[in-house]
Amino acid sequence: MRDILDIQKQLLPDLLETMKKRYTILQHILISGVVGRRTLAVSIGSTERVLRGEVDFLKEQGLLQIDASGMRITDAGRVLLEKIEPLVKDVFGLTEWEELIRDRFGLKQVVIVPGDSEVSPHAKKELGRAGALVVRKLVKEDEVIAVTGGSTMAQVADQLNATASMKSCWFVPARGGLGESVELQANTVAATMAKKAGARYRLLHVPDHLNEEAYQSLIQDDHIAEIIQFIRRARMVVHGMGDAMVMARRRKVDPETTSSLQREGALAEAFGYYFDRSGRILHKMPTVGLRIEDIHEMDTVIGIAGGKSKGEAIVAVLRHGHEDVLVTDEAAAAEIVRSLTS
C-alpha cells in the first residue's frame, strides 16, 4: 500500500490532498453529530464557498445528509470512514509513527489521531472516539473496568457506545475523587461510561488526596474497604497521563513535596504516582483505590493522552513498562518520536 501511495504522491498529489480534505470534512461532521456549514468552515479553516462544493459532492455520493438543522453523516459515510482510516493514516504519515512507538516500548497497539487535542476541540473529541473504540474492541464479558478522571477520559466516556460484551461489565473509578469539576472526576467518568455501555457501575465517595491519618482511617471502614476490594478486581484500566507539575498543582500537593518532585526530575503523573524520565516512581500520593501493583497485574492497561506538552510525560509513563495500548494524537506523537530519535 505504501508503494502505491508513494507513486500517487508523485503523480497525483492533488488526488491525495482532495482525499485528505474530504476525509477531514466527514470526520468533523461525524464527531459533531450535526453541524452547520459556517461552523464547519471555521472549524476546518475553509471558506463557506469552497466548503459548499465539497459538501455538495459528498451529499451526491450519499455520504452526507443535509436538512434545516445542519449536516450529519449517513450510515454509508460512517462505513467509508472506517474503511479509509488506515489509508488516511498512511497519507498523514501516522502509521509509521504508530509502528515505531509500538515497537520501541513493546506495546500491543498504538493509535494516533490527527491534530493537537490541546488546541483543537475536534482533535480532543477524536482522541476520545479513538479511545472509546479501543475499549469496545478489547473489553471482555463480566469484566471490571477501572477508569481515571480528567478531560480526555470524559471525552472517551462521551464517545462510548454499547456492545453486547459490555452489558455484563462493571465500571469503577480507579481512585477517589479529585478536587475539580464534578464532570471530570473518576466517579462521573465511570458512571457515564456505564450508562453509555448499558453496563453497571460502583462509585468511591472519598477524597483523592488524603493525609496518612485520614487514609488509614478510611480504609478501616467496612463499606469503603469492600468497594476498594471490588475495584481491585479490575482486569482492565483506562487512564489518562499528565504533566507532573501541572498535576501537582491540580492535586494541591504541598510545596515541600512539589519542590522535591522538581529537584528529582518528575515529568509525569498517572494513578497518583509521579515518574521521572526513565519511568522510575519518585512519589506516591496516599490515595484510596488502585495501587501500582494492581496495575502491574492487569490484563489490559490503556493509556490515553494527547497534546504537544504531554509528549515527555507519555514517554515517562511508557518507560515504566506496564502499558499495553497507547491512544494519543499527532502533536504528542511527534514529541514522543523526537525523544526517541534525538
Tab-separated table of C-alpha atoms in Angstrom:
chain	number	residue	atom	x	y	z
A	1	MET	CA	0.000	0.000	0.000
A	2	ARG	CA	2.815	2.389	0.848
A	3	ASP	CA	4.416	1.868	-2.597
A	4	ILE	CA	1.129	2.835	-4.240
A	5	LEU	CA	0.830	5.875	-2.003
A	6	ASP	CA	4.351	6.967	-2.866
A	7	ILE	CA	3.513	6.724	-6.573
A	8	GLN	CA	0.298	8.687	-6.057
A	9	LYS	CA	2.158	11.393	-4.129
A	10	GLN	CA	4.470	11.839	-7.118
A	11	LEU	CA	1.985	11.526	-9.978
A	12	LEU	CA	-1.322	12.571	-8.419
A	13	PRO	CA	-0.579	14.806	-5.409
A	14	ASP	CA	-3.854	16.702	-5.895
A	15	LEU	CA	-5.795	13.457	-5.538
A	16	LEU	CA	-4.332	12.787	-2.094
A	17	GLU	CA	-4.951	16.377	-0.983
A	18	THR	CA	-8.583	16.108	-2.101
A	19	MET	CA	-8.972	12.824	-0.223
A	20	LYS	CA	-7.493	14.345	2.952
A	21	LYS	CA	-9.805	17.353	2.644
A	22	ARG	CA	-12.946	15.265	2.187
A	23	TYR	CA	-11.934	12.862	4.937
A	24	THR	CA	-11.428	15.816	7.289
A	25	ILE	CA	-14.888	17.165	6.454
A	26	LEU	CA	-16.554	13.807	7.093
A	27	GLN	CA	-14.590	13.316	10.329
A	28	HIS	CA	-15.616	16.727	11.690
A	29	ILE	CA	-19.270	16.060	10.889
A	30	LEU	CA	-19.089	12.580	12.451
A	31	ILE	CA	-17.655	13.976	15.692
A	32	SER	CA	-20.041	16.963	15.763
A	33	GLY	CA	-23.185	14.897	15.155
A	34	VAL	CA	-24.997	17.779	13.462
A	35	VAL	CA	-23.190	20.914	12.308
A	36	GLY	CA	-23.908	23.975	10.177
A	37	ARG	CA	-21.837	24.929	7.135
A	38	ARG	CA	-20.495	28.150	8.653
A	39	THR	CA	-19.416	26.445	11.878
A	40	LEU	CA	-17.745	23.632	9.939
A	41	ALA	CA	-15.924	26.081	7.654
A	42	VAL	CA	-14.437	27.873	10.662
A	43	SER	CA	-13.541	24.580	12.328
A	44	ILE	CA	-11.544	23.240	9.357
A	45	GLY	CA	-10.104	26.597	8.273
A	46	SER	CA	-12.013	26.807	4.991
A	47	THR	CA	-14.366	29.294	3.364
A	48	GLU	CA	-18.081	28.602	3.005
A	49	ARG	CA	-17.752	28.929	-0.777
A	50	VAL	CA	-15.062	26.236	-1.039
A	51	LEU	CA	-16.818	24.042	1.514
A	52	ARG	CA	-20.128	24.231	-0.354
A	53	GLY	CA	-18.691	22.425	-3.384
A	54	GLU	CA	-17.177	19.649	-1.272
A	55	VAL	CA	-20.346	19.207	0.768
A	56	ASP	CA	-22.481	19.021	-2.360
A	57	PHE	CA	-20.199	16.305	-3.760
A	58	LEU	CA	-20.310	14.272	-0.519
A	59	LYS	CA	-24.095	14.596	-0.422
A	60	GLU	CA	-24.388	13.350	-4.012
A	61	GLN	CA	-22.295	10.328	-3.009
A	62	GLY	CA	-24.781	9.535	-0.232
A	63	LEU	CA	-22.235	10.217	2.497
A	64	LEU	CA	-23.928	13.279	3.984
A	65	GLN	CA	-27.482	14.255	4.795
A	66	ILE	CA	-28.451	17.940	4.933
A	67	ASP	CA	-31.596	19.406	6.450
A	68	ALA	CA	-32.687	22.556	8.257
A	69	SER	CA	-30.785	21.618	11.416
A	70	GLY	CA	-27.473	21.160	9.571
A	71	MET	CA	-25.297	18.403	8.123
A	72	ARG	CA	-25.000	14.898	9.500
A	73	ILE	CA	-23.147	11.820	8.309
A	74	THR	CA	-25.055	8.879	6.827
A	75	ASP	CA	-24.512	5.197	7.603
A	76	ALA	CA	-22.681	4.903	4.283
A	77	GLY	CA	-20.431	7.753	5.371
A	78	ARG	CA	-19.618	6.000	8.643
A	79	VAL	CA	-18.730	2.782	6.832
A	80	LEU	CA	-16.500	4.657	4.378
A	81	LEU	CA	-14.632	6.421	7.192
A	82	GLU	CA	-13.915	3.092	8.892
A	83	LYS	CA	-12.604	1.577	5.661
A	84	ILE	CA	-10.478	4.549	4.647
A	85	GLU	CA	-8.924	5.289	8.064
A	86	PRO	CA	-5.810	3.069	7.602
A	87	LEU	CA	-5.153	4.649	4.202
A	88	VAL	CA	-5.572	8.179	5.545
A	89	LYS	CA	-3.172	7.432	8.408
A	90	ASP	CA	-0.578	6.471	5.819
A	91	VAL	CA	-1.248	9.719	3.960
A	92	PHE	CA	-0.809	11.714	7.184
A	93	GLY	CA	2.314	9.689	7.998
A	94	LEU	CA	0.871	8.395	11.271
A	95	THR	CA	1.150	4.654	10.574
A	96	GLU	CA	4.950	4.794	10.616
A	97	TRP	CA	4.897	6.615	13.964
A	98	GLU	CA	2.434	4.074	15.401
A	99	GLU	CA	4.763	1.217	14.471
A	100	LEU	CA	7.871	2.989	15.796
A	101	ILE	CA	6.319	3.787	19.192
A	102	ARG	CA	4.731	0.337	19.482
A	103	ASP	CA	7.991	-1.475	18.762
A	104	ARG	CA	10.196	0.803	20.882
A	105	PHE	CA	8.049	0.402	24.025
A	106	GLY	CA	6.855	-3.164	23.427
A	107	LEU	CA	3.175	-2.171	23.233
A	108	LYS	CA	0.409	-4.290	21.763
A	109	GLN	CA	-1.190	-1.354	19.944
A	110	VAL	CA	-0.675	2.353	19.324
A	111	VAL	CA	-3.407	4.581	17.884
A	112	ILE	CA	-2.575	8.120	16.750
A	113	VAL	CA	-5.264	10.589	15.665
A	114	PRO	CA	-4.516	13.714	13.600
A	115	GLY	CA	-4.152	17.127	15.266
A	116	ASP	CA	-3.355	18.556	18.684
A	117	SER	CA	-6.036	17.928	21.306
A	118	GLU	CA	-4.715	20.768	23.486
A	119	VAL	CA	-5.652	23.406	20.912
A	120	SER	CA	-8.360	21.719	18.817
A	121	PRO	CA	-11.706	20.689	20.366
A	122	HIS	CA	-12.249	18.456	17.323
A	123	ALA	CA	-8.944	16.644	17.909
A	124	LYS	CA	-9.896	16.203	21.576
A	125	LYS	CA	-13.205	14.601	20.557
A	126	GLU	CA	-11.446	12.406	18.007
A	127	LEU	CA	-8.975	11.300	20.689
A	128	GLY	CA	-11.941	10.356	22.873
A	129	ARG	CA	-13.610	8.491	19.998
A	130	ALA	CA	-10.419	6.533	19.273
A	131	GLY	CA	-10.071	5.654	22.958
A	132	ALA	CA	-13.683	4.503	23.122
A	133	LEU	CA	-13.192	2.270	20.063
A	134	VAL	CA	-10.175	0.616	21.691
A	135	VAL	CA	-12.126	-0.037	24.896
A	136	ARG	CA	-15.040	-1.538	22.940
A	137	LYS	CA	-12.679	-3.769	20.975
A	138	LEU	CA	-10.722	-5.127	23.952
A	139	VAL	CA	-13.353	-5.436	26.687
A	140	LYS	CA	-14.444	-8.907	27.767
A	141	GLU	CA	-17.714	-10.096	29.286
A	142	ASP	CA	-18.171	-9.806	33.059
A	143	GLU	CA	-15.089	-7.573	33.336
A	144	VAL	CA	-14.465	-4.915	35.967
A	145	ILE	CA	-13.053	-1.837	34.204
A	146	ALA	CA	-11.318	0.840	36.268
A	147	VAL	CA	-11.117	4.375	34.879
A	148	THR	CA	-9.445	7.595	35.951
A	149	GLY	CA	-10.763	11.142	35.614
A	150	GLY	CA	-9.763	14.162	33.524
A	151	SER	CA	-10.968	15.958	30.426
A	152	THR	CA	-9.676	13.347	27.960
A	153	MET	CA	-11.292	10.497	29.876
A	154	ALA	CA	-14.552	12.467	29.942
A	155	GLN	CA	-14.377	12.604	26.136
A	156	VAL	CA	-13.810	8.835	25.987
A	157	ALA	CA	-16.892	8.336	28.150
A	158	ASP	CA	-18.956	10.646	25.948
A	159	GLN	CA	-17.978	8.736	22.791
A	160	LEU	CA	-18.544	5.228	24.176
A	161	ASN	CA	-21.292	3.069	22.656
A	162	ALA	CA	-22.783	-0.165	23.913
A	163	THR	CA	-21.647	-3.609	22.813
A	164	ALA	CA	-23.097	-6.956	23.824
A	165	SER	CA	-19.944	-7.875	25.781
A	166	MET	CA	-20.008	-4.675	27.839
A	167	LYS	CA	-23.518	-5.094	29.217
A	168	SER	CA	-22.307	-7.616	31.786
A	169	CYS	CA	-19.402	-5.404	32.881
A	170	TRP	CA	-18.854	-3.053	35.804
A	171	PHE	CA	-17.204	0.371	35.519
A	172	VAL	CA	-15.469	1.681	38.619
A	173	PRO	CA	-13.250	4.688	39.478
A	174	ALA	CA	-9.575	3.801	39.735
A	175	ARG	CA	-9.226	6.135	42.716
A	176	GLY	CA	-11.027	8.664	44.873
A	177	GLY	CA	-12.357	11.987	43.610
A	178	LEU	CA	-10.030	14.775	42.514
A	179	GLY	CA	-10.949	18.200	43.855
A	180	GLU	CA	-12.027	19.571	40.464
A	181	SER	CA	-15.137	19.880	38.300
A	182	VAL	CA	-17.547	17.064	39.062
A	183	GLU	CA	-17.875	16.125	35.387
A	184	LEU	CA	-14.132	15.381	35.219
A	185	GLN	CA	-13.936	13.184	38.308
A	186	ALA	CA	-13.320	9.446	38.001
A	187	ASN	CA	-16.701	8.666	39.610
A	188	THR	CA	-18.521	10.674	36.938
A	189	VAL	CA	-16.472	9.157	34.109
A	190	ALA	CA	-17.182	5.629	35.386
A	191	ALA	CA	-20.921	6.310	35.720
A	192	THR	CA	-21.125	7.904	32.255
A	193	MET	CA	-19.262	5.007	30.646
A	194	ALA	CA	-21.548	2.501	32.318
A	195	LYS	CA	-24.683	4.325	31.158
A	196	LYS	CA	-23.373	4.651	27.595
A	197	ALA	CA	-22.402	0.975	27.542
A	198	GLY	CA	-25.597	-0.278	29.148
A	199	ALA	CA	-23.429	-1.676	31.948
A	200	ARG	CA	-23.291	-1.304	35.738
A	201	TYR	CA	-21.091	0.832	37.969
A	202	ARG	CA	-19.961	1.353	41.519
A	203	LEU	CA	-18.613	4.599	42.952
A	204	LEU	CA	-15.981	5.520	45.526
A	205	HIS	CA	-17.091	8.547	47.531
A	206	VAL	CA	-13.828	9.533	49.177
A	207	PRO	CA	-11.388	12.413	48.523
A	208	ASP	CA	-8.413	11.622	46.324
A	209	HIS	CA	-5.763	13.493	48.305
A	210	LEU	CA	-5.565	12.391	51.944
A	211	ASN	CA	-3.098	12.715	54.748
A	212	GLU	CA	-1.803	9.433	56.143
A	213	GLU	CA	-4.037	9.514	59.232
A	214	ALA	CA	-7.212	10.088	57.182
A	215	TYR	CA	-6.137	7.409	54.691
A	216	GLN	CA	-5.621	4.776	57.392
A	217	SER	CA	-8.946	5.683	58.990
A	218	LEU	CA	-10.906	5.412	55.751
A	219	ILE	CA	-9.559	2.039	54.690
A	220	GLN	CA	-10.696	0.602	58.026
A	221	ASP	CA	-14.322	1.415	57.187
A	222	ASP	CA	-16.081	-1.817	56.125
A	223	HIS	CA	-18.061	-0.188	53.306
A	224	ILE	CA	-15.025	1.613	51.853
A	225	ALA	CA	-12.866	-1.495	52.226
A	226	GLU	CA	-15.439	-3.607	50.356
A	227	ILE	CA	-15.591	-1.146	47.434
A	228	ILE	CA	-11.791	-0.937	47.287
A	229	GLN	CA	-11.599	-4.732	47.059
A	230	PHE	CA	-14.178	-4.659	44.270
A	231	ILE	CA	-12.145	-2.033	42.381
A	232	ARG	CA	-9.029	-4.173	42.745
A	233	ARG	CA	-10.811	-6.982	40.901
A	234	ALA	CA	-10.452	-4.899	37.725
A	235	ARG	CA	-8.610	-6.604	34.866
A	236	MET	CA	-8.687	-3.543	32.602
A	237	VAL	CA	-7.733	0.015	33.466
A	238	VAL	CA	-8.254	3.018	31.193
A	239	HIS	CA	-6.313	6.049	32.321
A	240	GLY	CA	-5.031	9.475	31.433
A	241	MET	CA	-1.493	10.802	31.824
A	242	GLY	CA	-0.470	14.264	32.963
A	243	ASP	CA	2.493	16.578	33.273
A	244	ALA	CA	3.898	16.134	36.792
A	245	MET	CA	3.971	19.785	37.815
A	246	VAL	CA	0.566	20.561	36.310
A	247	MET	CA	-0.968	17.620	38.166
A	248	ALA	CA	0.805	18.525	41.405
A	249	ARG	CA	-0.869	21.948	41.269
A	250	ARG	CA	-4.260	20.435	40.450
A	251	ARG	CA	-3.949	17.957	43.300
A	252	LYS	CA	-2.790	20.719	45.663
A	253	VAL	CA	0.395	18.867	46.561
A	254	ASP	CA	2.219	20.639	49.408
A	255	PRO	CA	5.086	22.992	48.423
A	256	GLU	CA	7.754	20.816	50.035
A	257	THR	CA	6.746	17.735	48.025
A	258	THR	CA	6.362	19.797	44.848
A	259	SER	CA	9.880	21.185	45.244
A	260	SER	CA	11.205	17.678	45.846
A	261	LEU	CA	9.494	16.418	42.672
A	262	GLN	CA	11.050	19.261	40.675
A	263	ARG	CA	14.535	18.537	42.057
A	264	GLU	CA	14.241	14.840	41.256
A	265	GLY	CA	13.081	15.499	37.688
A	266	ALA	CA	9.432	14.387	37.846
A	267	LEU	CA	7.884	14.506	34.370
A	268	ALA	CA	4.643	12.554	34.548
A	269	GLU	CA	1.736	11.625	36.803
A	270	ALA	CA	-0.610	8.665	36.477
A	271	PHE	CA	-2.751	6.915	39.137
A	272	GLY	CA	-1.351	9.289	41.774
A	273	TYR	CA	2.233	8.168	41.065
A	274	TYR	CA	4.934	10.550	39.820
A	275	PHE	CA	7.529	9.302	37.315
A	276	ASP	CA	10.891	10.619	36.124
A	277	ARG	CA	12.275	10.462	32.564
A	278	SER	CA	13.353	6.833	32.960
A	279	GLY	CA	9.934	5.719	34.244
A	280	ARG	CA	11.086	5.406	37.850
A	281	ILE	CA	8.480	6.154	40.518
A	282	LEU	CA	9.529	9.184	42.555
A	283	HIS	CA	6.488	9.711	44.739
A	284	LYS	CA	3.146	8.117	45.567
A	285	MET	CA	0.166	10.076	46.807
A	286	PRO	CA	-1.750	8.470	49.716
A	287	THR	CA	-4.851	7.737	47.638
A	288	VAL	CA	-7.713	5.271	48.004
A	289	GLY	CA	-8.081	2.945	45.037
A	290	LEU	CA	-5.759	1.054	42.712
A	291	ARG	CA	-2.124	0.591	43.700
A	292	ILE	CA	0.755	0.291	41.252
A	293	GLU	CA	0.975	-3.440	41.966
A	294	ASP	CA	-2.664	-3.753	40.915
A	295	ILE	CA	-1.827	-2.012	37.624
A	296	HIS	CA	1.077	-4.377	37.034
A	297	GLU	CA	-1.268	-7.372	37.370
A	298	MET	CA	-3.864	-6.053	34.902
A	299	ASP	CA	-4.686	-7.944	31.700
A	300	THR	CA	-5.076	-4.693	29.759
A	301	VAL	CA	-3.714	-1.224	30.550
A	302	ILE	CA	-4.863	1.508	28.152
A	303	GLY	CA	-3.246	4.938	28.382
A	304	ILE	CA	-4.994	7.839	26.640
A	305	ALA	CA	-3.432	11.302	26.452
A	306	GLY	CA	-2.657	13.923	23.823
A	307	GLY	CA	-1.296	17.399	23.207
A	308	LYS	CA	2.217	18.582	22.440
A	309	SER	CA	3.002	19.368	26.089
A	310	LYS	CA	2.173	15.762	27.115
A	311	GLY	CA	4.826	14.132	24.913
A	312	GLU	CA	7.544	13.833	27.572
A	313	ALA	CA	5.039	12.767	30.222
A	314	ILE	CA	3.735	9.977	27.998
A	315	VAL	CA	7.281	8.751	27.356
A	316	ALA	CA	7.987	8.677	31.106
A	317	VAL	CA	4.896	6.536	31.800
A	318	LEU	CA	5.643	4.231	28.851
A	319	ARG	CA	9.181	3.710	30.154
A	320	HIS	CA	7.710	2.445	33.412
A	321	GLY	CA	6.873	-0.520	31.221
A	322	HIS	CA	3.350	-1.638	32.087
A	323	GLU	CA	1.186	-0.136	29.329
A	324	ASP	CA	-0.442	-2.350	26.687
A	325	VAL	CA	-2.154	0.239	24.489
A	326	LEU	CA	-1.463	3.909	23.848
A	327	VAL	CA	-4.041	6.233	22.280
A	328	THR	CA	-2.619	9.669	21.530
A	329	ASP	CA	-2.639	12.479	18.992
A	330	GLU	CA	-0.305	13.692	16.272
A	331	ALA	CA	1.180	16.526	18.348
A	332	ALA	CA	2.112	14.273	21.290
A	333	ALA	CA	3.325	11.531	18.950
A	334	ALA	CA	5.689	13.987	17.242
A	335	GLU	CA	7.253	14.786	20.623
A	336	ILE	CA	7.494	11.080	21.506
A	337	VAL	CA	9.200	10.279	18.192
A	338	ARG	CA	11.537	13.256	18.621
A	339	SER	CA	12.592	11.970	22.043
A	340	LEU	CA	13.279	8.527	20.576
A	341	THR	CA	15.304	9.739	17.613
A	342	SER	CA	17.231	12.681	19.130
